[in-house]
Short mmCIF file of C-alpha atoms in Angstrom, two decimals:
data_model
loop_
_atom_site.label_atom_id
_atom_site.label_comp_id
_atom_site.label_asym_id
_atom_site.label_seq_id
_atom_site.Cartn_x
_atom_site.Cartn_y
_atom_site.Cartn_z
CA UNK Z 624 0.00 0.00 0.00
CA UNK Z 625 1.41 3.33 -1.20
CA UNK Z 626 0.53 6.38 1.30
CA UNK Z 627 0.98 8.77 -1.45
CA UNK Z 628 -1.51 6.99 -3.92
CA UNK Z 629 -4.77 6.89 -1.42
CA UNK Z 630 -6.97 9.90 -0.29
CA UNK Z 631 -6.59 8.87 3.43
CA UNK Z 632 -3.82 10.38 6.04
CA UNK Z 633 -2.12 7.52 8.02
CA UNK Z 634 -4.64 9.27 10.97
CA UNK Z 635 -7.24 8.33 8.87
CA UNK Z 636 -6.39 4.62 7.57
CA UNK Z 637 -6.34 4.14 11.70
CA UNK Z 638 -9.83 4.56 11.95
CA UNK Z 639 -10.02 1.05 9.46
CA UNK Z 640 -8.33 -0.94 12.18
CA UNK Z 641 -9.71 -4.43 11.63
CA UNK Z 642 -10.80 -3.75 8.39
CA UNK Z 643 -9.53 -5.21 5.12
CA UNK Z 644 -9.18 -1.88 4.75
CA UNK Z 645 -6.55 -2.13 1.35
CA UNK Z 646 -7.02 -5.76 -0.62
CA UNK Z 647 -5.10 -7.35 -3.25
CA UNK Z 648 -6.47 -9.32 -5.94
CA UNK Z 649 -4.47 -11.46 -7.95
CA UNK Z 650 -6.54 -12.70 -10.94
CA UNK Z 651 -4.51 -15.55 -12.65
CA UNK Z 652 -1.05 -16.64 -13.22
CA UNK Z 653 -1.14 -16.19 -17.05
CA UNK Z 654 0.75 -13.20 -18.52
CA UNK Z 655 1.76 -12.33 -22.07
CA UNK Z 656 5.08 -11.06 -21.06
CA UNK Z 657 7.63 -13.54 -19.59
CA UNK Z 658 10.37 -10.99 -17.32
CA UNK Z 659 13.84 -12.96 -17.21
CA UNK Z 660 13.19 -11.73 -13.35
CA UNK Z 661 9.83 -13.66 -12.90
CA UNK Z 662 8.92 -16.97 -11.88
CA UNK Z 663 5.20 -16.83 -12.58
CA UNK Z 664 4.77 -19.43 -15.21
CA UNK Z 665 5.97 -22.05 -12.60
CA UNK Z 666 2.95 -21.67 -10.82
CA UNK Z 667 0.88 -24.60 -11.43
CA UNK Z 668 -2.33 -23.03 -10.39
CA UNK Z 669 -3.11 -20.18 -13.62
CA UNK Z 670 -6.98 -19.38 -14.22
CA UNK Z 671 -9.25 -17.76 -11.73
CA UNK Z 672 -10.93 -19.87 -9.39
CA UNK Z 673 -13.17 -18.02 -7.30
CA UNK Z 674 -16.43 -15.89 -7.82
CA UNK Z 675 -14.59 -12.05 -7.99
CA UNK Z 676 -18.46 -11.09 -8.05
CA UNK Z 677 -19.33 -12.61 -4.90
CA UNK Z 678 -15.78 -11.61 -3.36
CA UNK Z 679 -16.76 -7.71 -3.83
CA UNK Z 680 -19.67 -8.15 -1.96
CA UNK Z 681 -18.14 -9.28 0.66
CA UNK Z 682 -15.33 -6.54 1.05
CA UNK Z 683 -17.28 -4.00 0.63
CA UNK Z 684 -19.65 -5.58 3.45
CA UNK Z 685 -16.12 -6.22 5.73
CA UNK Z 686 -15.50 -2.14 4.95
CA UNK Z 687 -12.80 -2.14 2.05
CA UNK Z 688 -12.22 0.69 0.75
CA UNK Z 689 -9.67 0.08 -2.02
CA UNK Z 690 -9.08 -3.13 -4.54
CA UNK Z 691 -6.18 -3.32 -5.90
CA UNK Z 692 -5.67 -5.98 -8.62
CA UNK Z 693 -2.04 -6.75 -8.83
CA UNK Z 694 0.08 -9.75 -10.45
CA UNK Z 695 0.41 -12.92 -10.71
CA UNK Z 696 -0.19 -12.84 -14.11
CA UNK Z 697 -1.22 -9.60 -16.26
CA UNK Z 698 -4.84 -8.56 -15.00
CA UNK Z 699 -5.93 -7.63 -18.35
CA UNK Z 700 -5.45 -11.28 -19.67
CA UNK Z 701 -8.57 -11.56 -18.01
CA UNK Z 702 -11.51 -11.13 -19.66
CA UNK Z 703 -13.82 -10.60 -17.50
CA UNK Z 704 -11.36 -7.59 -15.48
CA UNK Z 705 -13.56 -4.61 -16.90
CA UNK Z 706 -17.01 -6.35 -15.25
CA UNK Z 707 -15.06 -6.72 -11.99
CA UNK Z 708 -13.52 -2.70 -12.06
CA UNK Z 709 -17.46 -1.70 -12.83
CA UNK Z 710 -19.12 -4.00 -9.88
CA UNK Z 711 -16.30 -2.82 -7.71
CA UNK Z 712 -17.20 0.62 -8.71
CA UNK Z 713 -20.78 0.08 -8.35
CA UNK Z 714 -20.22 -1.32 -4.56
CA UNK Z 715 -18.35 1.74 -3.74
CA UNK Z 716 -14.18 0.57 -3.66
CA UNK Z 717 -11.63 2.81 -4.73
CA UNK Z 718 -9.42 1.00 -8.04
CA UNK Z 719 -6.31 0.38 -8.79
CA UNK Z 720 -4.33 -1.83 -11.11
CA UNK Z 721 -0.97 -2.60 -12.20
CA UNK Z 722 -0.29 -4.30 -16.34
CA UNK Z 723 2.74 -4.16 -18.52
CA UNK Z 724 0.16 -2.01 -20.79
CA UNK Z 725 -0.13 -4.54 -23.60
CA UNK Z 726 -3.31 -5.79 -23.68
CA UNK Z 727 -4.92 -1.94 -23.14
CA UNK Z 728 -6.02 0.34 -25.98
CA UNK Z 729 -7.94 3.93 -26.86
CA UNK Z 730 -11.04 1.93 -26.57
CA UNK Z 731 -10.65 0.09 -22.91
CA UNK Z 732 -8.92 3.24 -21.80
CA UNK Z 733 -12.40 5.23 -22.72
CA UNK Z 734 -14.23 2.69 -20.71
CA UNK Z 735 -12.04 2.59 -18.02
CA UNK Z 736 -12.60 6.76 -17.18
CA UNK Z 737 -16.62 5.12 -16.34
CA UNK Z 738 -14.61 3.53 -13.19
CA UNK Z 739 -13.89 4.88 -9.46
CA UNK Z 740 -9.90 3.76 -10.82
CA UNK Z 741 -8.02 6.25 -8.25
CA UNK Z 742 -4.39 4.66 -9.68
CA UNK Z 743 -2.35 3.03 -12.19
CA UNK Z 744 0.90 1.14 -11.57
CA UNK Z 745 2.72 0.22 -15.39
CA UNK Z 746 5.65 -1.47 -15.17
CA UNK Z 747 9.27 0.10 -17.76
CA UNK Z 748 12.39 -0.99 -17.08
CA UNK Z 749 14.50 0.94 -19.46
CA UNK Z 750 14.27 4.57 -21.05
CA UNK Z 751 14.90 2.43 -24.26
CA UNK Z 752 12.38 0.32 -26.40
CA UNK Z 753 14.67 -2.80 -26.95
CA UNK Z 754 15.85 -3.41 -23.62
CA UNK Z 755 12.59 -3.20 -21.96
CA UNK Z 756 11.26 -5.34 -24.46
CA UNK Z 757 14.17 -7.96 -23.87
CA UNK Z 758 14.14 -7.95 -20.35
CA UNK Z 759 10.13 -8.72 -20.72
CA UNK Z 760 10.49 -10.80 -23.95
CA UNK Z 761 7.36 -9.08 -25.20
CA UNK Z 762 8.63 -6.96 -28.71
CA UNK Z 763 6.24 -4.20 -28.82
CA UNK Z 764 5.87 -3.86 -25.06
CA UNK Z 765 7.85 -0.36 -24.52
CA UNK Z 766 5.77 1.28 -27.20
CA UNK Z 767 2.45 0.40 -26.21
CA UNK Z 768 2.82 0.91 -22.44
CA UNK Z 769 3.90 4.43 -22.95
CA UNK Z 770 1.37 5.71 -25.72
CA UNK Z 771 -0.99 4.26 -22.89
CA UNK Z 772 0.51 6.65 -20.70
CA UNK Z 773 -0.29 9.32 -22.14
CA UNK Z 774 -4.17 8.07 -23.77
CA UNK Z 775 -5.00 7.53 -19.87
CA UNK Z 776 -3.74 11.30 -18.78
CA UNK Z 777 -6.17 12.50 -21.97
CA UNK Z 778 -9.38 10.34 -20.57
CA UNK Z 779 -8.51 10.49 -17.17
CA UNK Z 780 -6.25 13.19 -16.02
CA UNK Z 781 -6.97 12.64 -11.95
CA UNK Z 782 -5.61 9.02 -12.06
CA UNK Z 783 -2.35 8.88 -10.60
CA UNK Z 784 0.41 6.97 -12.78
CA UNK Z 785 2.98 5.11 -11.24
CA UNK Z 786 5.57 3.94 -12.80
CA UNK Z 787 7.39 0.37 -11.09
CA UNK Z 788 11.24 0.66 -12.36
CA UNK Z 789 13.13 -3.08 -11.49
CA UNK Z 790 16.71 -1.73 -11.20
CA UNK Z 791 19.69 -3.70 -12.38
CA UNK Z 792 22.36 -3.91 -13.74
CA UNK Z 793 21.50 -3.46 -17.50
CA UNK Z 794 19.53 -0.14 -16.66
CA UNK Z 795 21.22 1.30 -13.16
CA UNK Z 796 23.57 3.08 -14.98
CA UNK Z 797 20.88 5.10 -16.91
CA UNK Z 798 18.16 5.85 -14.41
CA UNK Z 799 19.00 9.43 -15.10
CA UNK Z 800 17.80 8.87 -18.34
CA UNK Z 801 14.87 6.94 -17.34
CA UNK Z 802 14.04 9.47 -15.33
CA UNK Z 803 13.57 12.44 -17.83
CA UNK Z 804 10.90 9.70 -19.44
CA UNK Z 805 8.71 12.45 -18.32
CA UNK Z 806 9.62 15.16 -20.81
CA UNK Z 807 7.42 13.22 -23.08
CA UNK Z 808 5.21 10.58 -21.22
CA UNK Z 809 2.59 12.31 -18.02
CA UNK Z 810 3.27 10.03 -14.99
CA UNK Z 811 3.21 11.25 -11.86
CA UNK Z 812 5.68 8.77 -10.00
CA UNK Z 813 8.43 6.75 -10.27
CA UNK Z 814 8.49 3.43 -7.89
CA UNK Z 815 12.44 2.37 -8.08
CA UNK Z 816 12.78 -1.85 -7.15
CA UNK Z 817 15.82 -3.28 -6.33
CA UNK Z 818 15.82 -6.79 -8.35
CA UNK Z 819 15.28 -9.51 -6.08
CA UNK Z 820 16.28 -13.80 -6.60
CA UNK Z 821 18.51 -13.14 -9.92
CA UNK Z 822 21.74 -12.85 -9.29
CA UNK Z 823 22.72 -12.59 -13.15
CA UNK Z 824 20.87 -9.36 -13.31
CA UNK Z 825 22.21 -8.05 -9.86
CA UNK Z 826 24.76 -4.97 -9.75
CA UNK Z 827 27.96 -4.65 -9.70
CA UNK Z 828 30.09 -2.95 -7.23
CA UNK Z 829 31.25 -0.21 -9.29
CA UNK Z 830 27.39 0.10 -10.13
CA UNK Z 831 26.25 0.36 -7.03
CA UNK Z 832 29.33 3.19 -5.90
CA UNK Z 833 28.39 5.26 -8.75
CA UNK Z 834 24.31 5.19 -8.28
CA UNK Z 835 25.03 6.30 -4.80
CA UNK Z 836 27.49 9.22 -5.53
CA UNK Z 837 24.81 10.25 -8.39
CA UNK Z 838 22.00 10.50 -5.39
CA UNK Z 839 21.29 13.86 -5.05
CA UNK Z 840 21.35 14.45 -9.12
CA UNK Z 841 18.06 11.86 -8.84
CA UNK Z 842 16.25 13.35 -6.32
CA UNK Z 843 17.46 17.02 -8.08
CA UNK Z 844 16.39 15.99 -11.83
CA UNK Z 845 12.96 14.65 -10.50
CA UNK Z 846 12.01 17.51 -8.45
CA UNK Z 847 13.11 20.28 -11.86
CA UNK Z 848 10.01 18.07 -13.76
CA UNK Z 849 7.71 17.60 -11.07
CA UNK Z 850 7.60 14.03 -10.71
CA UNK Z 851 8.20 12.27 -7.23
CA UNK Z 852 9.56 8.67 -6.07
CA UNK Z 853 6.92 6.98 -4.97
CA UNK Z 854 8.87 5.63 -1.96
CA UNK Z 855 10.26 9.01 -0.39
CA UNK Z 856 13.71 7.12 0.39
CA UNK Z 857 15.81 5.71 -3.04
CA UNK Z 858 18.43 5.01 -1.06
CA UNK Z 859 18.66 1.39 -1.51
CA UNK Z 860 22.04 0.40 -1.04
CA UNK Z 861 23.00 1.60 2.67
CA UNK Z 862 20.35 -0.80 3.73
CA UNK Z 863 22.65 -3.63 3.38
CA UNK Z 864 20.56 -5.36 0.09
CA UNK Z 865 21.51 -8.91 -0.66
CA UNK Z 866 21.04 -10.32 -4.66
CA UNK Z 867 18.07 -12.02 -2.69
CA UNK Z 868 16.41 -9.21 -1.33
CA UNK Z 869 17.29 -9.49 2.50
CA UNK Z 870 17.54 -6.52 3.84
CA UNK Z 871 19.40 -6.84 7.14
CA UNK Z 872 18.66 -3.68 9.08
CA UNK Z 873 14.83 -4.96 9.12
CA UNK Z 874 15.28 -7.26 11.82
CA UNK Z 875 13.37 -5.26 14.62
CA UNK Z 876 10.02 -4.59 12.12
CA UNK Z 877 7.31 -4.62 13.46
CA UNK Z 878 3.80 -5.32 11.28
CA UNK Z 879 0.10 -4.21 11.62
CA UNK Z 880 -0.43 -4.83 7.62
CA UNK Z 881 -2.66 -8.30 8.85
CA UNK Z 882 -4.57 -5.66 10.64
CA UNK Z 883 -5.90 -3.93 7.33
CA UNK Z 884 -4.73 -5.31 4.02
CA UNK Z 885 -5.51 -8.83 2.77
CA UNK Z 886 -4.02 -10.36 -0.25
CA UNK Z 887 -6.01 -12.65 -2.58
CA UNK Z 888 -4.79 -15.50 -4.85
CA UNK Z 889 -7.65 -16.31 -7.63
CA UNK Z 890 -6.15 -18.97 -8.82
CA UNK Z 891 -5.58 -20.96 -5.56
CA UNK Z 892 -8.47 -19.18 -3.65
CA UNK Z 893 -5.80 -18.52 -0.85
CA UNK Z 894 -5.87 -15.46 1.61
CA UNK Z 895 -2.65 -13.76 2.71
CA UNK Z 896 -1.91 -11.21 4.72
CA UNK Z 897 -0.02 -9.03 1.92
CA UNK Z 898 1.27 -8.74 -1.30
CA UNK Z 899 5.03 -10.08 -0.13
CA UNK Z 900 3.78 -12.89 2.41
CA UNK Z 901 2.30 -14.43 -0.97
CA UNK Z 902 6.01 -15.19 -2.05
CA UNK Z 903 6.47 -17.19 1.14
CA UNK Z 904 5.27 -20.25 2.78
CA UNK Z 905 1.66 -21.40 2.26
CA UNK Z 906 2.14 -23.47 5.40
CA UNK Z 907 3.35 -20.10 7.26
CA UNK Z 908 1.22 -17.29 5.99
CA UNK Z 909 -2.02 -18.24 4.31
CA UNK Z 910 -4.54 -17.38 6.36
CA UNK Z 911 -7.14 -18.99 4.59
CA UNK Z 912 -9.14 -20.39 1.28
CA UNK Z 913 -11.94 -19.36 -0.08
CA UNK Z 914 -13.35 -22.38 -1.79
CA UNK Z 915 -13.36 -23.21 2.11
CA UNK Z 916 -14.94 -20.21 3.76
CA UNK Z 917 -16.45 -16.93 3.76
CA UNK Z 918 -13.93 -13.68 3.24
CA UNK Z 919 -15.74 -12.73 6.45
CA UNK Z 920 -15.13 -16.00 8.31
CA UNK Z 921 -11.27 -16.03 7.10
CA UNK Z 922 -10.74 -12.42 8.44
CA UNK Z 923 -12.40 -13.17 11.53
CA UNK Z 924 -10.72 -16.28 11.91
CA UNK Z 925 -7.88 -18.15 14.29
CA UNK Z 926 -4.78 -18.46 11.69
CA UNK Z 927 -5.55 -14.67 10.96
CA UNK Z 928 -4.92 -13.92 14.58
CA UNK Z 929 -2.04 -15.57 15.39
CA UNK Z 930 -0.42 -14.58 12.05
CA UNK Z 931 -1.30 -11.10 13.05
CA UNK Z 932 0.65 -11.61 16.99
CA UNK Z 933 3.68 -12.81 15.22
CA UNK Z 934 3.93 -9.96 12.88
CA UNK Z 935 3.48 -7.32 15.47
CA UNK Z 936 5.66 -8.84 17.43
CA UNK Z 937 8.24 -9.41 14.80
CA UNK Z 938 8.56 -13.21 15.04
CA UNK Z 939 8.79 -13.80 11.21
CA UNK Z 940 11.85 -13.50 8.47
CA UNK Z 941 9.55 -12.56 5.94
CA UNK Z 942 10.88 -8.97 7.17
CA UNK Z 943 14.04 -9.14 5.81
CA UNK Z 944 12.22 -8.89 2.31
CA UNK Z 945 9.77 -6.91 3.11
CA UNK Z 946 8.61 -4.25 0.62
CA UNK Z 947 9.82 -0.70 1.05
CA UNK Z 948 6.19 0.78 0.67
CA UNK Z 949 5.06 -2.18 3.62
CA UNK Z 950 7.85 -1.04 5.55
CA UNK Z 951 6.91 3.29 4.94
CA UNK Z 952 3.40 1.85 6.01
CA UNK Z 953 4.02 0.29 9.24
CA UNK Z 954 6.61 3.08 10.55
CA UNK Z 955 3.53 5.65 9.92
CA UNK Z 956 1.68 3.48 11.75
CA UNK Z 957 3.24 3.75 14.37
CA UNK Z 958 4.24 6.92 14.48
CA UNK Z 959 0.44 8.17 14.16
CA UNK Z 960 0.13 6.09 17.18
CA UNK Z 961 2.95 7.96 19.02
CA UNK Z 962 5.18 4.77 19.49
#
């Protein structure tokens, strides 16, 4: 959950306290792309599974406010996507979505601006067409993802754009570059990922010394064209980063995200409580299945609560890889709490 991308302070969001307040929906495991970076087509479990119909319902009974739907796969390989946005919209959540832009057009776009869609999360990995394209093994990708930019500004100019950037070592060197993307396509954000589980892609040590000394230029060249990171801290590299993604100075983290966010697996019908605990152990984090049991009897339920103990009291490793914007969440937590 990105702060910066909802309508609610973090004094606010406390209010939703026992609330799937923020849910993730992951549609299917199917995608046109096929990242070097991403394991998703080793998931045996690929079409949805579960009534999405029914599902909204029931949020919007258990007092969600926003539905994001996020990967797995690519949420527009979905057919049925645009039905769920305008049910969702019709039961009063807040959108968002995050694609690789392929599978939208002029016309989708148009029907998308009917939606309550409050943000957009594309994914570009390069200022340039052909290594994008390569590192997503999708020719055509870069070009369609960021006229798309620019048809959803023209429909919809209050949806926020977020851009996810996985930095490594074939586009670190560049980010400047990257960054002045904006001369000519309207985002509003960049989201800067440090690649995680692929050590062929992962940095070098020269890389890494000169993306730190080049620091302030980033934060500089973003702020002269009015763009903004969407995590406020890009400083990924005194935080001790492995090529897996353990970060060691998360160790003492402490998590209330079971508390309001829920993350939902289509294809499986599994519950989770967020969008990183899916990458873990079913054994340790699911919280439930909905082929099972109500959404309403899962969030009420036993493995829910002692998932959420452990968390708070930061008894699991999953925080060593948790995600920055997790991490910016829980801290405001907190400090809106005065702890």
């Amino acid at each position: 959950m990105y702060l910066k991308l909802i309508s609610e302070k973090p004094n606010e969001i406390l209010t939703y306290y026992e609330k799937p307040f923020y849910v993730y929906l992951s549609l299917s495991n199917l995608c046109n792309a096929n990242c070097v970076f991403c394991d998703v087509r080793t998931n045996k479990e690929k079409k949805c599974s579960i009534d999405v119909f029914k599902l909204i319902d029931e949020l919007s009974e258990l007092g969600t406010k926003y539905l994001h739907f996020t990967g797995g796969g690519e949420p527009f390989i979905n057919d049925d996507i645009l039905k769920y946005m305008a049910y969702g919209t019709q039961k009063g959540l807040n959108i968002i979505f995050i694609s690789n832009g392929y599978n939208l057009n002029e016309n989708k776009i148009k029907q998308l601006s009917n939606y309550n869609i409050k943000a957009i999360f594309f994914s570009i990995d390069s200022y340039q067409a052909e290594i994008h394209d390569s590192l997503r093994q999708l020719p055509g990708l870069w070009t369609k993802v960021t006229n798309n930019i620019n048809l959803i500004k023209k429909y919809m100019p209050n949806v926020k754009i977020a851009i996810n950037h996985v930095l490594n070592k074939t586009n670190i060197d560049d980010f400047a570059k990257f960054i002045e993307l904006k001369k000519n396509y309207n985002f509003d954000y960049i989201n800067p990922l440090v690649i995680k589980d692929c050590d062929e892609l992962f940095f070098t040590d020269q890389q890494i010394i000169n993306y730190n000394q080049n620091l302030n230029y980033y934060y500089e060249l973003a702020q002269s064209l009015g763009i903004e990171f969407l995590g406020n801290d890009i400083d990924f590299f005194k935080k001790d980063i492995s090529t897996s993604g353990d970060r060691s100075n998360n160790n003492d983290l402490r998590c209330v995200y079971p508390s309001f966010c829920a993350f939902i697996d289509a294809p499986t019908g599994y519950v989770y409580p967020c969008d990183c605990s899916i990458h873990r152990d079913r054994l340790i984090y699911k919280i439930g299945e909905l082929k099972e049991n109500s959404m309403n009897e899962i969030w009420q339920g036993e493995k829910r609560r002692v998932l959420k103990r452990k968390l708070y009291n930061s008894e699991l490793n999953c925080k060593t890889k948790c995600d920055e914007a997790n991490c910016q969440f829980n801290y405001s937590y907190f400090k809106s709490k005065g702890e």
